[in-house]
Short mmCIF file of C-alpha atoms in Angstrom, two decimals:
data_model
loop_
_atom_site.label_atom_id
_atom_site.label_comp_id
_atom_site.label_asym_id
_atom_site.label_seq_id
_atom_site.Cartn_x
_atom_site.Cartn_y
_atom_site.Cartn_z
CA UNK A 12 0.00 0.00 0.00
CA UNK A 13 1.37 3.73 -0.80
CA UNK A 14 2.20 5.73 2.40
CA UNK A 15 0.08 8.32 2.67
CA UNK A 16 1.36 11.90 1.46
CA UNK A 17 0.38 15.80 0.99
CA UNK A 18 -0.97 15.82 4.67
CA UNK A 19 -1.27 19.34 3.61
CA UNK A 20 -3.30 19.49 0.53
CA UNK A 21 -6.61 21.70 1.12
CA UNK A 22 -4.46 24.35 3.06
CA UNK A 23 -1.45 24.42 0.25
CA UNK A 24 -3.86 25.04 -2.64
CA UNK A 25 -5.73 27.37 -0.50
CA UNK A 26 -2.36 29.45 0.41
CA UNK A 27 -1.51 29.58 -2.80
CA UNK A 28 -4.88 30.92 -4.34
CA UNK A 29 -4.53 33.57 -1.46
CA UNK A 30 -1.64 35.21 -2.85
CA UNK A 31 0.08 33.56 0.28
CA UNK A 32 3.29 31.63 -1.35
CA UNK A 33 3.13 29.32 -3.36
CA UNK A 34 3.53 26.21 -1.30
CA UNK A 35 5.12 23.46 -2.29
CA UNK A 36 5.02 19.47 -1.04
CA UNK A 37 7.90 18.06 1.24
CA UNK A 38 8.93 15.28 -1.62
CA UNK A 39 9.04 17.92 -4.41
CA UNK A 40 11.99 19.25 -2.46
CA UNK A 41 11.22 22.60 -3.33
CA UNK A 42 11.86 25.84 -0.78
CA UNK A 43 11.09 29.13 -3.26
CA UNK A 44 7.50 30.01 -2.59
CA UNK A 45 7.34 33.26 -4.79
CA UNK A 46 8.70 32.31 -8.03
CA UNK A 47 8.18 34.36 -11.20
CA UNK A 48 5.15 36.16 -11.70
CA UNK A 49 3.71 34.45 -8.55
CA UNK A 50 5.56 37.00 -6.71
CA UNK A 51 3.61 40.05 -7.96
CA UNK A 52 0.07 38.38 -7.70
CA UNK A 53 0.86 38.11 -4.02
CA UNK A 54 2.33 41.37 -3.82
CA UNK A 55 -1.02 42.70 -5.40
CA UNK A 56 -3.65 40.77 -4.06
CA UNK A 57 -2.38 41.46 -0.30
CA UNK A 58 -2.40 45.32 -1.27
CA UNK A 59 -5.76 45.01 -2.34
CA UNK A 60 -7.34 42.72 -0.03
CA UNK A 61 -5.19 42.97 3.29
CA UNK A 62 -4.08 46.71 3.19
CA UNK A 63 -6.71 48.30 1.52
CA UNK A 64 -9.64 46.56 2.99
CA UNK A 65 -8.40 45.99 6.64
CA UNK A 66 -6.86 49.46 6.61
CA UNK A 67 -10.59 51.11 5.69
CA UNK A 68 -11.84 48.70 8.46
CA UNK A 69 -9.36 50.01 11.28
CA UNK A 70 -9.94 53.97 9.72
CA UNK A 71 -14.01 52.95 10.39
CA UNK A 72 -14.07 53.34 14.35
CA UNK A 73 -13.01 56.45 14.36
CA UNK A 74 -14.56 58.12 11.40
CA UNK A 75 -17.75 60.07 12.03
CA UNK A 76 -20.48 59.92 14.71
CA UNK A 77 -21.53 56.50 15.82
CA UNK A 78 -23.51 54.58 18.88
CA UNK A 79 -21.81 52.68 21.36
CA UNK A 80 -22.77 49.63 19.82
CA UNK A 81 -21.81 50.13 16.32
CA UNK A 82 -18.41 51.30 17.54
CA UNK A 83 -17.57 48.06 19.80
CA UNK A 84 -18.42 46.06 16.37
CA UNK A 85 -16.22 48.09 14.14
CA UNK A 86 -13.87 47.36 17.10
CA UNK A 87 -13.47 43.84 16.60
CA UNK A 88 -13.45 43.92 13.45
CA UNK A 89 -10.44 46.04 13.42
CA UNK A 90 -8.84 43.66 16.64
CA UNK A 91 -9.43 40.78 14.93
CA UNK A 92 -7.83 41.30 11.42
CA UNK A 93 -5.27 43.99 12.34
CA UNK A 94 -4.02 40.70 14.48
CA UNK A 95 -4.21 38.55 11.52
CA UNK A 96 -1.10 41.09 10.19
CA UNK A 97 1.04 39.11 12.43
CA UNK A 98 0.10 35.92 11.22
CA UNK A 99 0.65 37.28 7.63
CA UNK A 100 4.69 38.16 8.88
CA UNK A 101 5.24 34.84 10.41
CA UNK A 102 3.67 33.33 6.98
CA UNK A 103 5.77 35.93 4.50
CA UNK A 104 9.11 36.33 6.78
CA UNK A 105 9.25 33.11 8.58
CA UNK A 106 8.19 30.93 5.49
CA UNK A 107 11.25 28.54 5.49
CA UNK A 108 10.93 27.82 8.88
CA UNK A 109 7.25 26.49 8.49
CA UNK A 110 8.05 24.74 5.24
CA UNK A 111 10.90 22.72 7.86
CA UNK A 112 8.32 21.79 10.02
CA UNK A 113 6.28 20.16 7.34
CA UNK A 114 8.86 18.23 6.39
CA UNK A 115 9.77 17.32 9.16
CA UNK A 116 6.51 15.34 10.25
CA UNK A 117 5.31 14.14 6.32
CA UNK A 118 9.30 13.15 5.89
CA UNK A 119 11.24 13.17 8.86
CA UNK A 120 9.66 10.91 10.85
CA UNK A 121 8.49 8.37 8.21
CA UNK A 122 12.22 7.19 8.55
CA UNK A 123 10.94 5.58 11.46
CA UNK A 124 7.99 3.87 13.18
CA UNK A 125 4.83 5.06 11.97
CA UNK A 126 1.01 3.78 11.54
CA UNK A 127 -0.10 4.73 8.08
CA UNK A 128 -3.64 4.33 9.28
CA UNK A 129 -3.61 7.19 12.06
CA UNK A 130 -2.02 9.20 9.45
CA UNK A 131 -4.45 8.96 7.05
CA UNK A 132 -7.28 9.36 9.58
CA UNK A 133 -5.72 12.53 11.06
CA UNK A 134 -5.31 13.65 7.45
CA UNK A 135 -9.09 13.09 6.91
CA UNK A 136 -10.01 14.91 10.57
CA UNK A 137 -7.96 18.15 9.25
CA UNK A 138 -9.49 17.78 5.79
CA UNK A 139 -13.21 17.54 7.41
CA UNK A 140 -12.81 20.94 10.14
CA UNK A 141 -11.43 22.86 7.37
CA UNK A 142 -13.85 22.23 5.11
CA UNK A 143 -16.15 22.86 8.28
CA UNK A 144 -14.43 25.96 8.90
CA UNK A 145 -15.35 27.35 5.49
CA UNK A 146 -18.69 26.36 5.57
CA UNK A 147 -19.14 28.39 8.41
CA UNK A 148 -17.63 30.78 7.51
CA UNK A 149 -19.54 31.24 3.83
CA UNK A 150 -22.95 30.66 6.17
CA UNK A 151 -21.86 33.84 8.53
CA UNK A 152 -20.72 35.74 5.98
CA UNK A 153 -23.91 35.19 3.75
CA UNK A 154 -26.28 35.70 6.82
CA UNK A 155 -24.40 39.40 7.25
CA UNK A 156 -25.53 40.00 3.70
CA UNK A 157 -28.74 38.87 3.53
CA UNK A 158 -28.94 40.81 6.81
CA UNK A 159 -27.88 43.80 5.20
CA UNK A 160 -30.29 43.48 2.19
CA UNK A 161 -32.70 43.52 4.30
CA UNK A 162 -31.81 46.35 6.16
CA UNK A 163 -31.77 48.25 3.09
CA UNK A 164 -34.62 47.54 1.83
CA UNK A 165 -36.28 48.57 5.14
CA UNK A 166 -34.08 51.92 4.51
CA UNK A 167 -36.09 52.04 1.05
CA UNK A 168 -39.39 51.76 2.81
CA UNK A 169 -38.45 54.29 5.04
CA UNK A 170 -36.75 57.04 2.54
CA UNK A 171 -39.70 56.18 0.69
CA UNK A 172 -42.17 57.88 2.39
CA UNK A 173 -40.31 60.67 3.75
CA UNK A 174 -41.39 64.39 2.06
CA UNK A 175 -38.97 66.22 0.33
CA UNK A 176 -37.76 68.36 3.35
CA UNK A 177 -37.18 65.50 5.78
CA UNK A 178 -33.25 64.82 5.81
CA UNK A 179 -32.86 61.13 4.83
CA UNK A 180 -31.25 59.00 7.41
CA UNK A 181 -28.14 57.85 6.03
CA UNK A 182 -27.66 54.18 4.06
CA UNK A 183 -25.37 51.70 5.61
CA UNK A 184 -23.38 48.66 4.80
CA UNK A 185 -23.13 45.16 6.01
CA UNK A 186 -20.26 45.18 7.76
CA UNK A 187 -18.16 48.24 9.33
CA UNK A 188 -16.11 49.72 7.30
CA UNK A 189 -15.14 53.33 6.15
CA UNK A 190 -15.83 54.31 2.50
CA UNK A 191 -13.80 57.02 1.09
CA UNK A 192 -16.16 58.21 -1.83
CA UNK A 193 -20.41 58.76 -2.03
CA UNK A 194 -22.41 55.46 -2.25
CA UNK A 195 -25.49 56.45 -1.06
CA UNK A 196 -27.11 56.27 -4.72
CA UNK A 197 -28.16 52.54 -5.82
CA UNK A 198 -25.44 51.93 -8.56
CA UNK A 199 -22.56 53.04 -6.38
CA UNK A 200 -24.23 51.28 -3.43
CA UNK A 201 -24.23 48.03 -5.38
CA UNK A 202 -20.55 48.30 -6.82
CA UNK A 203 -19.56 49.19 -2.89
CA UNK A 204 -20.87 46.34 -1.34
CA UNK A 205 -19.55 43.40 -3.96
CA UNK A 206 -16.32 45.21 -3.29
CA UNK A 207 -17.41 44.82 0.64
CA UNK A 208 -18.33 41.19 0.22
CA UNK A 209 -15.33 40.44 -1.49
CA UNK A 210 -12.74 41.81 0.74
CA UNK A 211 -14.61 39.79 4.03
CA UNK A 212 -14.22 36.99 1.62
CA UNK A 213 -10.72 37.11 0.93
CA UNK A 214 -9.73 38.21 4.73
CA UNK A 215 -11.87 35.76 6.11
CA UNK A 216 -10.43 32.93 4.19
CA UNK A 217 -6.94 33.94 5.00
CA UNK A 218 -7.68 33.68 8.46
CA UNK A 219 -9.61 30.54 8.31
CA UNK A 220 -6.96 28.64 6.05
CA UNK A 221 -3.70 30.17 8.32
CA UNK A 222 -6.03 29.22 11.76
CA UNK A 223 -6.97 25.37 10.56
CA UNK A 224 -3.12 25.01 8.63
CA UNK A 225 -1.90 25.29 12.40
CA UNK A 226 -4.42 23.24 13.58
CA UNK A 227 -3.81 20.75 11.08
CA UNK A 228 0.09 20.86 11.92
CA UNK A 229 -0.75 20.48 16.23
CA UNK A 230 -2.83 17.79 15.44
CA UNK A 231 -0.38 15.97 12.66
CA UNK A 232 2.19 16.21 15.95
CA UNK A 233 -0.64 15.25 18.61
CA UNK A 234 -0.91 11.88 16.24
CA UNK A 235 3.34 11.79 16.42
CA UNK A 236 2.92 11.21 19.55
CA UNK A 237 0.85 8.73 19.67
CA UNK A 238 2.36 6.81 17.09
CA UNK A 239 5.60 7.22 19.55
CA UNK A 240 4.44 6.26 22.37
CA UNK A 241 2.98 3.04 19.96
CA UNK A 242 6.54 2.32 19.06
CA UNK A 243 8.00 1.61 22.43
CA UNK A 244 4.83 -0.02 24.24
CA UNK A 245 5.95 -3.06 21.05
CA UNK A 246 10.04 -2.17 20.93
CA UNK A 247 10.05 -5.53 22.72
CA UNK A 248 7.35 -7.27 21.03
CA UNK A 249 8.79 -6.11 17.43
CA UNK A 250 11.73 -6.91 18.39
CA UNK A 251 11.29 -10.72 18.90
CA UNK A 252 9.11 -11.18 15.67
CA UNK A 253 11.79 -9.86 13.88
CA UNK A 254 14.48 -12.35 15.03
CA UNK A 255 11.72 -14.91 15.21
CA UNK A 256 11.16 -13.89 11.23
CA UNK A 257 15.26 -14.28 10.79
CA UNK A 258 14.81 -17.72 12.20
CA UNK A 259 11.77 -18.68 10.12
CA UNK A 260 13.70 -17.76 6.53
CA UNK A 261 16.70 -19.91 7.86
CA UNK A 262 14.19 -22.70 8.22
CA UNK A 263 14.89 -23.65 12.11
CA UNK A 264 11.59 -22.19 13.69
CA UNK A 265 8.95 -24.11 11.70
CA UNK A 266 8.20 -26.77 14.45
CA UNK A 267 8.19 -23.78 16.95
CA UNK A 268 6.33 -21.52 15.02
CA UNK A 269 2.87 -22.20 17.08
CA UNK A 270 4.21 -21.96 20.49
CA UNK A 271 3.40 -19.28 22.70
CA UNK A 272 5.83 -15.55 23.20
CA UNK A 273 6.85 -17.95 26.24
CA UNK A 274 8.50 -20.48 24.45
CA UNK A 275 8.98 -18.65 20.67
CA UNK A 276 11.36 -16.55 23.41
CA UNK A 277 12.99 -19.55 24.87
CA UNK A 278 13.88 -20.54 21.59
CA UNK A 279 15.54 -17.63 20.51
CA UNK A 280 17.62 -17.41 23.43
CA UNK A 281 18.77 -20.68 22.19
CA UNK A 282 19.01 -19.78 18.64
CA UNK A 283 20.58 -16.71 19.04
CA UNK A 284 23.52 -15.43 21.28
CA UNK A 285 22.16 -12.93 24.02
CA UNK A 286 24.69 -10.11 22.86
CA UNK A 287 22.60 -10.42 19.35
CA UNK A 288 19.39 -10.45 20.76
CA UNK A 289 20.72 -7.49 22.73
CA UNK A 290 22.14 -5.55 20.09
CA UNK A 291 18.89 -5.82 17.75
CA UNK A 292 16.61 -4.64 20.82
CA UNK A 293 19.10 -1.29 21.17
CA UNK A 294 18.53 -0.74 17.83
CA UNK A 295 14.87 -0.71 17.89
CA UNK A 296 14.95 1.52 21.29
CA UNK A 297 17.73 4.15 19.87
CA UNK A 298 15.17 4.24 16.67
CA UNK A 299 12.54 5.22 19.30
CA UNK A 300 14.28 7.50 21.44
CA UNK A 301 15.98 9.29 17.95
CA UNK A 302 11.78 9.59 16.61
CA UNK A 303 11.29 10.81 20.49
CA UNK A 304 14.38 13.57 20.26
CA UNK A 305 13.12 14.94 16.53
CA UNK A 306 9.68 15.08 17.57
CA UNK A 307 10.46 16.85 20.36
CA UNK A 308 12.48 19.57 18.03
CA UNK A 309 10.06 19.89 15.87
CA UNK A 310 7.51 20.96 18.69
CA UNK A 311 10.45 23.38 19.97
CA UNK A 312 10.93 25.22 16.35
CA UNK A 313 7.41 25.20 15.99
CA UNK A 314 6.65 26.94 19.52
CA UNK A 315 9.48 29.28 18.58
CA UNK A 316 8.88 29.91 15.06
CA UNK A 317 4.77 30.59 15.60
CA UNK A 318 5.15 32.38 19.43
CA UNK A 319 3.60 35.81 18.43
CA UNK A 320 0.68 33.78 16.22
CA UNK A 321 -0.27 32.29 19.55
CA UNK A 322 -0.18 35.41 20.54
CA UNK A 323 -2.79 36.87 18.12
CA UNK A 324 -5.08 33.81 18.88
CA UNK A 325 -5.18 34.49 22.78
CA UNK A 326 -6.75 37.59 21.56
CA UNK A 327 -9.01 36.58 18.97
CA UNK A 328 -9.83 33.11 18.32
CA UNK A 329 -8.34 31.27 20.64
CA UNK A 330 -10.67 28.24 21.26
CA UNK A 331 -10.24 26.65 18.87
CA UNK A 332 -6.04 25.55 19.05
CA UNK A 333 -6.86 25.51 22.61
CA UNK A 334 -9.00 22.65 22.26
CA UNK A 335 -6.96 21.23 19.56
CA UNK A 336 -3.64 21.59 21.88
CA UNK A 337 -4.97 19.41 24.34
CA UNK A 338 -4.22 16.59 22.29
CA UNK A 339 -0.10 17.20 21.92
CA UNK A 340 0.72 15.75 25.24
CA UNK A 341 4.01 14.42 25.30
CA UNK A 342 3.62 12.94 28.85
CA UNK A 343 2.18 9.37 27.40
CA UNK A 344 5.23 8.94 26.41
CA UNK A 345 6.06 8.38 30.00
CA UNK A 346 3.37 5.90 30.39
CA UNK A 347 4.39 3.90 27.41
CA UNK A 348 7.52 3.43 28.67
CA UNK A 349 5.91 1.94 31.51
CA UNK A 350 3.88 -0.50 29.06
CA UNK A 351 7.35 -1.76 27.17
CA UNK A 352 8.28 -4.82 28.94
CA UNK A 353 11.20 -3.14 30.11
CA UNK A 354 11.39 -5.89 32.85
CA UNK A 355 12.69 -8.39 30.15
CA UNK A 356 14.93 -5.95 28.68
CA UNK A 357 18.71 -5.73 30.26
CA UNK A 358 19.87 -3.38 32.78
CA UNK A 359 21.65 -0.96 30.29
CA UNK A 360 18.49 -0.83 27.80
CA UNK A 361 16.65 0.22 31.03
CA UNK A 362 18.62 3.24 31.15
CA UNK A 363 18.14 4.74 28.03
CA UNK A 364 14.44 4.00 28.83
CA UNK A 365 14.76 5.46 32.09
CA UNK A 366 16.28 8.51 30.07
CA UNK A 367 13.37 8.69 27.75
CA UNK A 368 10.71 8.83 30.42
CA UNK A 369 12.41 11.48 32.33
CA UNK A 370 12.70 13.73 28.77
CA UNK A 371 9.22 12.95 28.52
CA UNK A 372 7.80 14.00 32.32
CA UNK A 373 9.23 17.33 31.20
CA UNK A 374 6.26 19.17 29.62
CA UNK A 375 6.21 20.69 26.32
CA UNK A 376 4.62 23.63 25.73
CA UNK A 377 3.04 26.44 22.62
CA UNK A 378 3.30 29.85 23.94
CA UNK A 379 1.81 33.35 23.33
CA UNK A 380 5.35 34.88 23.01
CA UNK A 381 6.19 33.84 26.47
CA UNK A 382 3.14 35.14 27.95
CA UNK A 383 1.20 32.21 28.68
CA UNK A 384 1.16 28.25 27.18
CA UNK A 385 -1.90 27.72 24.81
CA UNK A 386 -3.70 25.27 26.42
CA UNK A 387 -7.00 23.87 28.28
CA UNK A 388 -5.74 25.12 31.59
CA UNK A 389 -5.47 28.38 29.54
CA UNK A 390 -8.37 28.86 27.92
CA UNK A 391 -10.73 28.06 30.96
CA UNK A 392 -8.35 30.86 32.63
CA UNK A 393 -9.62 32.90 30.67
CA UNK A 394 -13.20 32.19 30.83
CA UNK A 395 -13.21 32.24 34.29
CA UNK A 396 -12.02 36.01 34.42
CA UNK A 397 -14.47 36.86 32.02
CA UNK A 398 -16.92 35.53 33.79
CA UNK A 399 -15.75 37.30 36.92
CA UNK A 400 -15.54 41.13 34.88
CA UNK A 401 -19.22 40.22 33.91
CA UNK A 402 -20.25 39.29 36.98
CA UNK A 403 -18.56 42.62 38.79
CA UNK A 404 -19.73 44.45 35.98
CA UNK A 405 -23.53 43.45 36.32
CA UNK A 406 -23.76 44.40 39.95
CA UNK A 407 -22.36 47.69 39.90
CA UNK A 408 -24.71 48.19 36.82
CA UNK A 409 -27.45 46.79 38.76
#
């Protein structure tokens, strides 16, 4: 069967359509994400989209006389994709580093133990909550129209039967944003809000395909770690089938080969000198602890390399990696040392096991730029003091 590949698909195809580089697979070996002509679509379409649209958006707030809640809308509009700027640096300036980290969990780590199946169902999870994500976001973005269609028409009925000396009240959009020129009359009012709906298109999507790429890549390494902590609970038991295998192609185990681990393991002590039997189990545990020491890399550069986009989620959509994050927990590994017949193993095989499980007691951890580690503990921090400022905010207001 082929090994599965392009855990990335949905999200490269995506980036690229987004004027975000031009991503390219692990196995096509390939680093240069603006090549060509590529280079000034992206250059364009971020003008456009990113500066024009989500610089009119942070201008909006503080243009002209508005209620309190208008304002706090425009707000978080602004908070939410003047953040998403960061994301866009770490994406533009830190692009190599990211494209590192890919390869290291599609390539990297297929050099060693892996479960094809997990792999291909974590590809299909990712697959499903982006497409999920887009959905969603197409269904909020279409009720904010049809919302807005129907506020106008209401402004119709209204203007409608006003008298000529009655001041009109004034036509709004969808969504906040500040319009440099008239678009009060229907023609430019059309033409301004396609160019509206097309600019929360094109930032939303950039924030939904950056938000579930990351995803995707935490829960690519949350499956790393299981797959890890897999490959030592059966070191031992791979181990002896594959001596037990040696001795089957030489021909010696056949009238053994429907005994129980018990006696299969009795034989190849006999078959097989104990330094050999020795040497072959090292092997499979340095494999492990070598898959344990890159994965655990990987996780580091990634925490570095993505620190401030943490950041930027505390602060705007944070849930969701939260939830996702709980997953990464490098502590099994611990247990599965626990689970690895290490009681069969010799005394010096024990320590690099013993050496393993203390690596893996030590927690590893995403940060906001050093400010605080994205996680469940986090996130319900977080809800709790909100809950508190709403709670001493309704009784003074009460």
């Amino acid at each position: 069967m082929v090994r599965p590949c392009r855990y990335f698909a949905i999200h490269f195809i995506l980036l690229r359509f987004l004027g975000l580089g031009w991503w390219h697979h692990p196995h096509e070996n390939k680093t240069r994400n603006y090549p060509g002509l590529y280079l000034y679509y992206s250059i364009l379409t971020q003008l456009v989209w990113v500066v024009g649209f989500v610089g009119l958006e942070t201008i909006d707030p503080f243009v002209g006389e508005k209620d309190m809640d208008r304002f706090m809308f425009s707000l978080s509009f602004v908070i939410t994709h003047d953040l998403t700027l960061i994301k866009l640096y770490i994406f533009y300036f830190r692009n190599e580093e990211i494209q590192d980290i890919v390869r290291t969990i599609e390539i990297d780590l297929y050099r060693y133990y892996q479960n094809d199946d997990k792999i291909r169902a974590t590809i299909r999870i990712s697959r499903i909550f982006t497409a999920a994500f887009l959905f969603f976001g197409w269904v909020t973005i279409g009720n904010a129209n049809i919302y807005g269609i129907v506020q106008d028409l209401r402004w119709k009925d209204i203007v409608k039967n006003l008298n000529e000396t009655t001041s009109k009240p004034l036509r709004t959009l969808p969504q906040p944003i500040f319009i440099p020129w008239p678009y009060q009359e229907d023609k430019h009012y059309i033409l301004t809000f396609i160019l509206e709906t097309m600019g929360l298109l094109w930032t939303g999507h950039i924030v939904m395909t950056i938000d579930t790429f990351i995803a995707s890549v935490i829960l690519h390494m949350s499956t790393q770690f299981a797959i890890l902590r897999e490959a030592i609970v059966t070191a031992y038991d791979r181990t002896m089938i594959t001596l037990s295998e040696g001795a089957l192609q030489s021909g010696v185990l056949c009238e053994n080969s429907n005994g129980n681990e018990e006696n299969n393991q009795i034989f190849l002590e006999s078959f097989y000198s104990k330094e050999h039997i020795e040497s072959v189990l090292e092997s499979t545990l340095l494999s492990c602890i070598r898959q344990h020491q890159l994965l655990i890399g990987c996780v580091e550069k990634f925490s570095k390399t993505y620190s401030y986009g943490f950041m930027t989620q505390l602060l705007s959509s944070m849930a969701g990696i939260c939830v996702v994050m709980v997953q990464v927990s490098a502590e099994r590994i611990a247990d599965a040392v626990m689970e690895s017949k290490w009681e069969k193993m010799p005394v010096r095989l024990r320590r690099l096991l013993l050496v393993t499980m203390m690596r893996a007691q030590r927690p590893l951890h995403l940060t906001a730029a050093g400010f605080a580690y994205i996680d469940n503990t986090c996130f319900l921090s977080i809800l709790k003091a909100a809950y508190s400022y709403y709670a001493v905010l309704s009784q003074k207001q009460g």
